[in-house]
Short mmCIF file of C-alpha atoms in Angstrom, two decimals:
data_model
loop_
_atom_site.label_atom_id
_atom_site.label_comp_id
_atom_site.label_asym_id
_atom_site.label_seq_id
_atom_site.Cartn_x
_atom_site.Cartn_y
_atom_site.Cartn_z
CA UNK A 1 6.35 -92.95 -35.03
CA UNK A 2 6.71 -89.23 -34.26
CA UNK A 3 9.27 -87.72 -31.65
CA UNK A 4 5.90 -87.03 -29.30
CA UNK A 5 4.68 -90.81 -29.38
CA UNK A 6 8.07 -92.08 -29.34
CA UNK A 7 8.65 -89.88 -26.00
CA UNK A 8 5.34 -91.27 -24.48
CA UNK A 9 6.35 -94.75 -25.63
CA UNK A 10 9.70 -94.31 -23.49
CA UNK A 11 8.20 -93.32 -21.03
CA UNK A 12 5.73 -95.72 -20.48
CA UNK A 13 8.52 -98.47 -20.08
CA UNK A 14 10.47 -96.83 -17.71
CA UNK A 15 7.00 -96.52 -15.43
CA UNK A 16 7.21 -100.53 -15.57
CA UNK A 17 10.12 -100.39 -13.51
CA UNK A 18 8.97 -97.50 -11.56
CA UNK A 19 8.48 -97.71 -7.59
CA UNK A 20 4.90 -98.19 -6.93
CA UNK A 21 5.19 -94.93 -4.94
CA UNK A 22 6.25 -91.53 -6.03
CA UNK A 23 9.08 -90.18 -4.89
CA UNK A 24 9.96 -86.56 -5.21
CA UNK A 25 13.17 -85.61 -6.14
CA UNK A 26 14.13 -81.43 -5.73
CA UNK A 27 16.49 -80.85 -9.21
CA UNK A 28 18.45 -77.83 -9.27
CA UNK A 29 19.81 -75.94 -12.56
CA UNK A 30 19.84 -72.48 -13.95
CA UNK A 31 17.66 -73.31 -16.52
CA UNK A 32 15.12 -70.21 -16.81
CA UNK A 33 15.24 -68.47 -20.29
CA UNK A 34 11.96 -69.43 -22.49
CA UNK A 35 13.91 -71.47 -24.44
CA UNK A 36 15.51 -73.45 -21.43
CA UNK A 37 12.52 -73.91 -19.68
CA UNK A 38 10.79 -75.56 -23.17
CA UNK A 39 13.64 -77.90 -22.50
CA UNK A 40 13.71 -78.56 -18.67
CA UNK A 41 10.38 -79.33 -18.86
CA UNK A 42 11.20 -82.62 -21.50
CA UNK A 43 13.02 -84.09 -18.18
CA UNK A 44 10.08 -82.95 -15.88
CA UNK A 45 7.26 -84.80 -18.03
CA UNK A 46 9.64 -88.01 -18.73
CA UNK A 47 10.26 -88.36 -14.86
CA UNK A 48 7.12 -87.65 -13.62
CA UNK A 49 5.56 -90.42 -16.07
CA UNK A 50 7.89 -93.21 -14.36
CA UNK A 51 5.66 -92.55 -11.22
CA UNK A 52 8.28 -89.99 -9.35
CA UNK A 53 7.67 -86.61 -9.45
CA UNK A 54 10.27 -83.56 -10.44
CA UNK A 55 10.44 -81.28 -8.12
CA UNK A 56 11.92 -77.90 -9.87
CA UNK A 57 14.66 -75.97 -8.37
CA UNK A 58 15.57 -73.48 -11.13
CA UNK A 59 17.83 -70.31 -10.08
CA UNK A 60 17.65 -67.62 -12.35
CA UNK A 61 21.35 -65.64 -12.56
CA UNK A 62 23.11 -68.37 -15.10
CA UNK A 63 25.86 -70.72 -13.86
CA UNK A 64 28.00 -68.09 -12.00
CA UNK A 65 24.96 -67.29 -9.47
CA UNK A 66 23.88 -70.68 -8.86
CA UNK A 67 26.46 -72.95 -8.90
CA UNK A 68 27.90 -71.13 -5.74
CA UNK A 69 24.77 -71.91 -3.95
CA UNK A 70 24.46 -75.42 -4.66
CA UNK A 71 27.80 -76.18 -2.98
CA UNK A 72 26.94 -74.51 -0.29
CA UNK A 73 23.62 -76.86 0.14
CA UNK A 74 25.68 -79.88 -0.61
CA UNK A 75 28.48 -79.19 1.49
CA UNK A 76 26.19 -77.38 4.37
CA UNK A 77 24.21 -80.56 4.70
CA UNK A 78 20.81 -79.64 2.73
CA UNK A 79 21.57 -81.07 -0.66
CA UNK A 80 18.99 -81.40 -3.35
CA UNK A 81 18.73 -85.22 -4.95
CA UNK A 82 20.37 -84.01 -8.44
CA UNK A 83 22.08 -81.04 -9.35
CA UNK A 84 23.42 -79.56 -12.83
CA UNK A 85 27.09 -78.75 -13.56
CA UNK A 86 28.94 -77.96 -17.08
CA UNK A 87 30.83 -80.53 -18.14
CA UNK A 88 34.62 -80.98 -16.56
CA UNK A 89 36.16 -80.21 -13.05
CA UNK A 90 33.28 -77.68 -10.99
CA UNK A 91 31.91 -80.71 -8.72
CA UNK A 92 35.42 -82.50 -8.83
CA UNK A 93 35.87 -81.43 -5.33
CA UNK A 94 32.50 -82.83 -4.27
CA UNK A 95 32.79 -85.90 -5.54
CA UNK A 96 36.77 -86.29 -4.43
CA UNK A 97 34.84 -85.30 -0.98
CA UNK A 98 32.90 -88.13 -1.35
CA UNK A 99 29.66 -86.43 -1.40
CA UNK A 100 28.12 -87.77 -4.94
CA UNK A 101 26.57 -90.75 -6.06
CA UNK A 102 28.77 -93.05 -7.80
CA UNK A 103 26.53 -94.23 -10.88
CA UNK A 104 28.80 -96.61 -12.48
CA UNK A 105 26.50 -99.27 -12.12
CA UNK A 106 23.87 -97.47 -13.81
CA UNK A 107 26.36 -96.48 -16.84
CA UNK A 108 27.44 -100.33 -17.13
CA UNK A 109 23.82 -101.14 -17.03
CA UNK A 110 22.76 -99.33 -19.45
CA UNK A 111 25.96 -99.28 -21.57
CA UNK A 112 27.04 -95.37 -21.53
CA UNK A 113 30.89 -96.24 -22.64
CA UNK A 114 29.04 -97.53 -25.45
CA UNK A 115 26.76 -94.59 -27.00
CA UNK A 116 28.04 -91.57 -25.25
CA UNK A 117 30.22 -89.33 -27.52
CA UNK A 118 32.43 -88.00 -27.11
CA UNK A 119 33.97 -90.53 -24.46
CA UNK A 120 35.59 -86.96 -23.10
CA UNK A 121 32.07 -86.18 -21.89
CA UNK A 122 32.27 -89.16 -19.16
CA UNK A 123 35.85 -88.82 -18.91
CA UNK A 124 35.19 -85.74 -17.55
CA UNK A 125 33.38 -86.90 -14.25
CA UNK A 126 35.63 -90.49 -13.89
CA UNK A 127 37.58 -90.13 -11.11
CA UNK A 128 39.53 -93.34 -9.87
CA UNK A 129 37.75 -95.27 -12.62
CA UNK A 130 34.43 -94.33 -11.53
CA UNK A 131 31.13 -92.84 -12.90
CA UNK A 132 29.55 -89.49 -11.45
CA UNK A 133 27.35 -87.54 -13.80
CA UNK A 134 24.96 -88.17 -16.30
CA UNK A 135 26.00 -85.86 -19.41
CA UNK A 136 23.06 -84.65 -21.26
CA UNK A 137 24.08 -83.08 -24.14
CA UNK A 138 26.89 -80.95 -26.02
CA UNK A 139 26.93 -77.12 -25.74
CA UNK A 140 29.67 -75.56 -28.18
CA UNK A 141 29.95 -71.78 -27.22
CA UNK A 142 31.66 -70.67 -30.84
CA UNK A 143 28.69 -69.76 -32.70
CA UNK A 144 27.89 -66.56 -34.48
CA UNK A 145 24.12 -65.81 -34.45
CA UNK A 146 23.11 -62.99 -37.10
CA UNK A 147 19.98 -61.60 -37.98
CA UNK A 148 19.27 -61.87 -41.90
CA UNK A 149 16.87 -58.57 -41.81
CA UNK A 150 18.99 -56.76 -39.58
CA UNK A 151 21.76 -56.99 -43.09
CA UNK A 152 19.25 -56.54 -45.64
CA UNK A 153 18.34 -53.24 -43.90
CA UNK A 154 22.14 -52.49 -43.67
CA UNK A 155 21.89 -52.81 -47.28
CA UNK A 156 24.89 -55.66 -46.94
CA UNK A 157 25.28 -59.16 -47.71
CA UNK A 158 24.61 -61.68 -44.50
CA UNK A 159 28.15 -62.37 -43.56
CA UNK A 160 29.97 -65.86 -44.46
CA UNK A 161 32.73 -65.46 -41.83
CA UNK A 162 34.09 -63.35 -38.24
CA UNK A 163 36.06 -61.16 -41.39
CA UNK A 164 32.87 -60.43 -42.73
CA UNK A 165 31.19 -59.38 -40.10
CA UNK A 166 33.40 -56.83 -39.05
CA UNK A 167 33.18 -55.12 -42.03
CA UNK A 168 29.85 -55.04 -42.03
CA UNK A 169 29.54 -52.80 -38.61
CA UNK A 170 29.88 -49.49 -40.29
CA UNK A 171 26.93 -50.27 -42.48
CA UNK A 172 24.90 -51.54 -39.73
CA UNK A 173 25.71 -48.73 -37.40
CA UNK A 174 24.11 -46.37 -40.17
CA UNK A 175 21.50 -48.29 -40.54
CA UNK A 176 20.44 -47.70 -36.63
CA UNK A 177 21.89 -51.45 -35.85
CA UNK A 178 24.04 -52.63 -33.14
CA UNK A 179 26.89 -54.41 -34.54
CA UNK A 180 27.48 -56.65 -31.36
CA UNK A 181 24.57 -57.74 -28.96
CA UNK A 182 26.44 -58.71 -25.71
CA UNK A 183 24.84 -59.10 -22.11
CA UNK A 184 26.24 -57.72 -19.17
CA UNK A 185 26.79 -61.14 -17.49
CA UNK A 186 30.00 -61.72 -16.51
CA UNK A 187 30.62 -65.14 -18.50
CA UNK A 188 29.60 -63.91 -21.71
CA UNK A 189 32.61 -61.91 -22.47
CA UNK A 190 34.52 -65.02 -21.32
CA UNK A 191 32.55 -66.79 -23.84
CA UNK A 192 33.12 -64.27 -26.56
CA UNK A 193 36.93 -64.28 -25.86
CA UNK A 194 37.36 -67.24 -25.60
CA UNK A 195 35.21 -67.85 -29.38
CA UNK A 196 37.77 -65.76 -30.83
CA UNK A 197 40.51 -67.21 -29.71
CA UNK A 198 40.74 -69.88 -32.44
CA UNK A 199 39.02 -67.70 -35.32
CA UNK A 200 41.92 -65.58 -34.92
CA UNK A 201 44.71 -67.58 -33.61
CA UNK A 202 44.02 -71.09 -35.04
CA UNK A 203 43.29 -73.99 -33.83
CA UNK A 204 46.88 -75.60 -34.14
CA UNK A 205 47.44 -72.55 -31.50
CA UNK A 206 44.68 -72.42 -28.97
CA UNK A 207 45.87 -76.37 -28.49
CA UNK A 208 49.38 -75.28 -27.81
CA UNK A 209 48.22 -72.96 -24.82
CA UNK A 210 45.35 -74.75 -23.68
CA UNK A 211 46.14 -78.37 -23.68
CA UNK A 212 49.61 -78.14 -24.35
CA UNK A 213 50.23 -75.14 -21.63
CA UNK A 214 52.64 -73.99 -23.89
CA UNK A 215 53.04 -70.41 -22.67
CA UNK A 216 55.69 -68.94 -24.96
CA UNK A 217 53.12 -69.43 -27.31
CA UNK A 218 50.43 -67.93 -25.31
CA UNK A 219 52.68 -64.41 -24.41
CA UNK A 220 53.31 -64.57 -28.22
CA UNK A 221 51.90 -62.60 -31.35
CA UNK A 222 49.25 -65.07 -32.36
CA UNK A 223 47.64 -63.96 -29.32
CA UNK A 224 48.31 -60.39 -29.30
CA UNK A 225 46.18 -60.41 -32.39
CA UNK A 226 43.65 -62.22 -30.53
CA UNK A 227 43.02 -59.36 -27.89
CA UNK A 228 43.72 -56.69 -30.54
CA UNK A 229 40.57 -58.57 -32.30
CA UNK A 230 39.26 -58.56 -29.17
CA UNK A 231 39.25 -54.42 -28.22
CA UNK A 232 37.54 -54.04 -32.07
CA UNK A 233 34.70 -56.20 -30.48
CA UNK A 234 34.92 -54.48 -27.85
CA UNK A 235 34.07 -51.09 -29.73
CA UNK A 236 30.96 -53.19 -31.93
CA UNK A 237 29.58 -54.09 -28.32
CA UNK A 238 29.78 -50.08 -27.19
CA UNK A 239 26.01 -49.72 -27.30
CA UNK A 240 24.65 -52.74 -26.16
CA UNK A 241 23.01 -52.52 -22.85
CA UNK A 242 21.08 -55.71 -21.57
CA UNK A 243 22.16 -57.85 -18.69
CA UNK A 244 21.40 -61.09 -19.44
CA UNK A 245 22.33 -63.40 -22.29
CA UNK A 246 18.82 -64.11 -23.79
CA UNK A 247 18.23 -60.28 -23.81
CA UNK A 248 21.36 -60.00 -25.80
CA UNK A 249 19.80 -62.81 -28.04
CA UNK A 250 16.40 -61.08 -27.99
CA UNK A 251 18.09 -58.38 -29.62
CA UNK A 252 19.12 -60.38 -32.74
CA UNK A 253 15.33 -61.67 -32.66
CA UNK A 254 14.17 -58.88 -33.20
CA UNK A 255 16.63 -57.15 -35.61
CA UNK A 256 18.35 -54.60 -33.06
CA UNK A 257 21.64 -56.14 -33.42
CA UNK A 258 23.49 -57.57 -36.16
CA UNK A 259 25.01 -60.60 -34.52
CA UNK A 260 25.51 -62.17 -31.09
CA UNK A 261 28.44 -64.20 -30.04
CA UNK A 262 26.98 -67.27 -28.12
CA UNK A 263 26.51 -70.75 -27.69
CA UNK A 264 24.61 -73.15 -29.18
CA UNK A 265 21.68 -72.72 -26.78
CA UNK A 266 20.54 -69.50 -28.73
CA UNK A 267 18.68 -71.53 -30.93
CA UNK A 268 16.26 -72.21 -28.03
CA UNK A 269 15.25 -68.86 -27.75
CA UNK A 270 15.03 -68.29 -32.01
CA UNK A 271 12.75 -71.24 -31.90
CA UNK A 272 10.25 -69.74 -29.22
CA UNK A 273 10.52 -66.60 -31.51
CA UNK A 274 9.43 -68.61 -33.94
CA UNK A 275 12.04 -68.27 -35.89
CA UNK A 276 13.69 -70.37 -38.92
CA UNK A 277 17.21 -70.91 -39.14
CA UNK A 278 18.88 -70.30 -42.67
CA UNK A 279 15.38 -68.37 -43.17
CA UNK A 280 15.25 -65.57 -40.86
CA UNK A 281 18.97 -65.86 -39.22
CA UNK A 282 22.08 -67.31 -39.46
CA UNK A 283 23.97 -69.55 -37.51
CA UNK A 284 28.28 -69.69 -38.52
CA UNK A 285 29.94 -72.25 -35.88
CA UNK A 286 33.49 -71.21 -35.23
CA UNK A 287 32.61 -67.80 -36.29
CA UNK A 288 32.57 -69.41 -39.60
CA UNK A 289 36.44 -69.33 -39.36
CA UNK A 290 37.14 -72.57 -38.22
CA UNK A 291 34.61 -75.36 -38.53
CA UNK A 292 35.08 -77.19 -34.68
CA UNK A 293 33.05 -78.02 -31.73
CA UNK A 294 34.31 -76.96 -28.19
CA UNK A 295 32.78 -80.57 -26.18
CA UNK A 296 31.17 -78.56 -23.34
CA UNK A 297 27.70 -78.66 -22.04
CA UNK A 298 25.58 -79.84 -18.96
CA UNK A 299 25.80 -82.95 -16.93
CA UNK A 300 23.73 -83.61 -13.55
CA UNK A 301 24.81 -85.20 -10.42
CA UNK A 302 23.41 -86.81 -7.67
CA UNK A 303 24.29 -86.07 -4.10
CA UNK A 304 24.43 -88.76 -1.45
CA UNK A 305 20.66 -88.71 0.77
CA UNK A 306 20.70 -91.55 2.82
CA UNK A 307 17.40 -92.98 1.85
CA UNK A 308 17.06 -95.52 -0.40
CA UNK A 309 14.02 -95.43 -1.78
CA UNK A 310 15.37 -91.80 -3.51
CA UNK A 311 18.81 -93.40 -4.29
CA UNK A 312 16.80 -95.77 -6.34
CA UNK A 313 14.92 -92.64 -7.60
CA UNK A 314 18.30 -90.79 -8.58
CA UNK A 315 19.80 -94.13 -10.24
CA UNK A 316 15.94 -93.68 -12.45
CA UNK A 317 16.88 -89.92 -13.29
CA UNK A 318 19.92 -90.51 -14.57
CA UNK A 319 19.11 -93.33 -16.76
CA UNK A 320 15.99 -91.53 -17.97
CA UNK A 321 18.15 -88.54 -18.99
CA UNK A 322 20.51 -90.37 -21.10
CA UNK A 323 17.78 -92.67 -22.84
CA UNK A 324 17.08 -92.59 -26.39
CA UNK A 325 13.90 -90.58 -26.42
CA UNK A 326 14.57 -87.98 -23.49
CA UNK A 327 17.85 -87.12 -25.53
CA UNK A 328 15.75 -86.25 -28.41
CA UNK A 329 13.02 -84.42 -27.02
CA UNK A 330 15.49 -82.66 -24.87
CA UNK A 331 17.99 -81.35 -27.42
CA UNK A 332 15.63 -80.53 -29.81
CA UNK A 333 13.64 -77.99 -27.38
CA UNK A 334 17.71 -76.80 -25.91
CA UNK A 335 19.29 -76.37 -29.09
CA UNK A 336 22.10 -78.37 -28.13
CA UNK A 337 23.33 -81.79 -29.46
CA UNK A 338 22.95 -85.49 -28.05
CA UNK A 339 25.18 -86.98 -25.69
CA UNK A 340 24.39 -90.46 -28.00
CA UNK A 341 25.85 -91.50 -31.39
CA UNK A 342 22.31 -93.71 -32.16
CA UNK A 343 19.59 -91.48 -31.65
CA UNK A 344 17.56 -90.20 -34.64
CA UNK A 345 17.51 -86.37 -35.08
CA UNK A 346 16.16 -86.24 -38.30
CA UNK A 347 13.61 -83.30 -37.17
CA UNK A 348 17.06 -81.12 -36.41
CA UNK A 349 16.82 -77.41 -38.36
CA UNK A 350 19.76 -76.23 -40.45
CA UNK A 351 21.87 -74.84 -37.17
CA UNK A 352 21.61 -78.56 -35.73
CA UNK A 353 22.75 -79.83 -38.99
CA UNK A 354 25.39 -78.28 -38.85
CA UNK A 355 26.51 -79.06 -35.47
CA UNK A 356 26.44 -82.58 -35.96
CA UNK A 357 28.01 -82.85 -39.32
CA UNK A 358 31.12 -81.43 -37.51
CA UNK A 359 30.33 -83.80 -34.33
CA UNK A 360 31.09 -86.79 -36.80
CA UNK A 361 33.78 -85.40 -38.27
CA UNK A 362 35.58 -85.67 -35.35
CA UNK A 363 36.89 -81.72 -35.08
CA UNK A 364 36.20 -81.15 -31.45
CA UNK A 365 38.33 -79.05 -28.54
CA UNK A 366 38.00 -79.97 -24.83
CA UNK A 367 36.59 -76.84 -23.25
CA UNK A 368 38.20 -74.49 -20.97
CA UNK A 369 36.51 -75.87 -17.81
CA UNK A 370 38.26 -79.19 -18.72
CA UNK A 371 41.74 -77.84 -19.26
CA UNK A 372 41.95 -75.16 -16.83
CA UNK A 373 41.07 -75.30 -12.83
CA UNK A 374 37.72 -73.68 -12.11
CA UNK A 375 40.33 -70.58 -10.10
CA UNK A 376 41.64 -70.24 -13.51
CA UNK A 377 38.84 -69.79 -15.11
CA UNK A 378 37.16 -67.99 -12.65
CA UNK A 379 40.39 -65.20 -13.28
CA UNK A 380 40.26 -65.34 -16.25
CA UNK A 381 36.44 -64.45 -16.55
CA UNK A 382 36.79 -61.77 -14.10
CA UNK A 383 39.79 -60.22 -16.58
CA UNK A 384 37.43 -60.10 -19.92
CA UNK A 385 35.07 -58.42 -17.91
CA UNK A 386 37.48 -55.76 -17.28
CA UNK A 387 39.10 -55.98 -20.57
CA UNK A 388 35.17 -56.11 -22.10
CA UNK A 389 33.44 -52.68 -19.92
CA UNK A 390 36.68 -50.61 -20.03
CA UNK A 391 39.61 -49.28 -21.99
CA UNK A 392 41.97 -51.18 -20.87
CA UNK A 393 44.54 -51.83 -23.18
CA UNK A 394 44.90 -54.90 -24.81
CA UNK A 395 48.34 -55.37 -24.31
CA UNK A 396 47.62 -55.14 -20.58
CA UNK A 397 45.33 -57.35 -20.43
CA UNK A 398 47.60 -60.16 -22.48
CA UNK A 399 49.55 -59.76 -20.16
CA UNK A 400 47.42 -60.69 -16.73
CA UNK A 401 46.08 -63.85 -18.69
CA UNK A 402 49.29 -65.49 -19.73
CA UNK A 403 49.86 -64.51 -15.77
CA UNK A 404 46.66 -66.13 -14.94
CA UNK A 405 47.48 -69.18 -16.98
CA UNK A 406 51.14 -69.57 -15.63
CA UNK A 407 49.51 -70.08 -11.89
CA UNK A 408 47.67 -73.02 -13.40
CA UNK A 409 49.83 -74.28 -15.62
#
């Protein structure tokens, strides 16, 4: 049976159970890229053929511009009946407020200790023992996206590793290339910081300061390399000039830029290109340094709406999002990996492949939104911005993050 016919299948059993009338449900995410919104739309046809009907609240700006806003409905009384959040503490305070839906009987129904891996991901939104999210797949950040034409007209070999790459930017600078595509949103030098961190430090090191909180260790040299690594970046990144992160990526498309420090998710966009990985670009996970998977990614919750006929329509959502055949059609269209051990990806391109050979074998990080308060990271993401779009030194700005890190540690 093909993924299409196996979605329809799925779908057609959960519309046995559905309520005999639809009931619309307003889901809010930042989901708005071409790429995304091939994905999104997965969840919007699997829900709507249970008899309910998905209401779309997308809000364009990433994570940083809407997550702000959905607290605000939530806590100001006008919440929407499911929300997204990344994976770890953001709606902690919500739900320790008591304003989410507990959906532990809907994870013990349908056995979610069982198939979701990591167990981290529900970990992650357990609080006194019980459930509150639906995770619906695994974002790693680390990934190295190159464009395989934009080095053959450099006249260089595609790079194998971070090393590599630099070395390559002199070459692709002649060649009318930007070394570095990098967006002007604030997160994404976050994200590229925070990617380095273990190609140049080492895993056995980023553990020591992020799980650890070891912070001898984090003042130390291992990470003074990492933000003099950083400030070279910085200087490959000089002439790129887009905003947002899929223009960034749009510039690796196309052959503009070299390479693009980003998550996982950029395969989205190479596959609405039309693009084939291993063919026409290049994918290196860890920057091909260090082969590991940072557990992060997107979860939804479900505010309390004291109606039950859309409790019972929330309780549908989140099963539907963690079944079998949503998590497949899903991931494949996001570029991201399943949230389930049993499902069959065998239609996964050589990116994917990769991804979840590493997934098995077990070398995975907690993110930073795990191991760090949301103020910490939010300080910490307004510093690489700083550090990123000026010349501030690199020393100086070691310094204001093992700062930042001692407040939370």
């Amino acid at each position: 049976m093909d993924i299409y016919n196996t979605i329809l299948a799925g779908a057609s059993v959960l519309a046995l159970t559905a309520s005999a009338q639809a009931t619309e449900l307003e889901v809010t995410h930042w989901w708005t890229s071409g790429g995304e919104a091939a994905a999104v739309a997965e969840f919007a046809k699997a829900f709507d053929a249970t008899g309910n009907k998905w209401v779309d609240g997308a809000i364009a700006g990433g994570g940083g511009t809407a997550r702000p806003i959905m607290i605000s409905r939530i806590t100001g009384g006008d919440p929407m009946a499911a929300t997204q959040f990344n994976h770890g503490q953001q709606a902690l305070e919500l739900v320790e407020a008591g304003l989410m839906l507990d959906l532990t009987d809907v994870a013990e129904a349908e056995g979610w200790k069982d198939v979701i891996f990591p167990q981290s991901l529900l970990d992650s939104c357990t609080v006194d023992g019980r459930i509150y999210c639906a995770p619906v797949n695994i974002h790693s950040p680390e990934w190295l996206w190159l464009s395989n034409k934009a080095f053959e007209e450099a006249g260089v070999p595609v790079p194998t590793n971070w090393g590599e790459f630099v070395a390559a930017a002199p070459a692709l600078e002649a060649a009318g290339k930007i070394p570095l595509a990098l967006g002007n949103q604030p997160w994404q030098s976050n994200l590229a910081f925070g990617a380095m961190q273990i190609a140049v430090a080492g895993l056995d090191t980023w553990k020591a300061v992020n799980v650890d909180k070891n912070m001898d260790v984090a003042a130390g040299p291992e990470y003074a390399k990492v933000f003099e690594a950083a400030a070279n970046a910085r200087k490959l990144a000089a002439k790129s000039t887009v905003q947002d992160w899929n223009q960034a990526t749009n510039l690796v498309i196309t052959d503009q830029a070299g390479g693009q420090i980003m998550g996982d998710w950029a395969q989205g966009e190479f596959a609405v290109a039309g693009k084939v990985a291993g063919q026409d670009y290049t994918c290196l996970p860890g920057l091909g340094v260090n082969a590991y998977l940072s557990t992060g990614g997107d979860a939804f919750y479900f505010p309390k709406i004291d109606d039950p006929e859309i409790e019972k329509a929330q309780k549908e959502l989140a099963a539907m999002m963690v079944s079998k055949q949503v998590q497949v059609a899903f991931n494949l269209k996001k570029g991201s990996l399943p949230i389930r051990g049993d499902v069959d990806l065998a239609a996964a391109n050589d990116c994917m492949k990769k991804g979840l050979e590493i997934l098995a074998s077990g070398n995975l990080v907690p993110t930073g939104d795990m191991v760090w308060s949301p103020d910490i990271v939010k300080q910490n993401e307004d510093l690489m911005v700083e550090f990123w779009k000026t010349d501030m030194a690199p020393e100086d700005a070691h310094a204001q993050w093992v700062n930042n890190l001692k407040s939370g540690s």
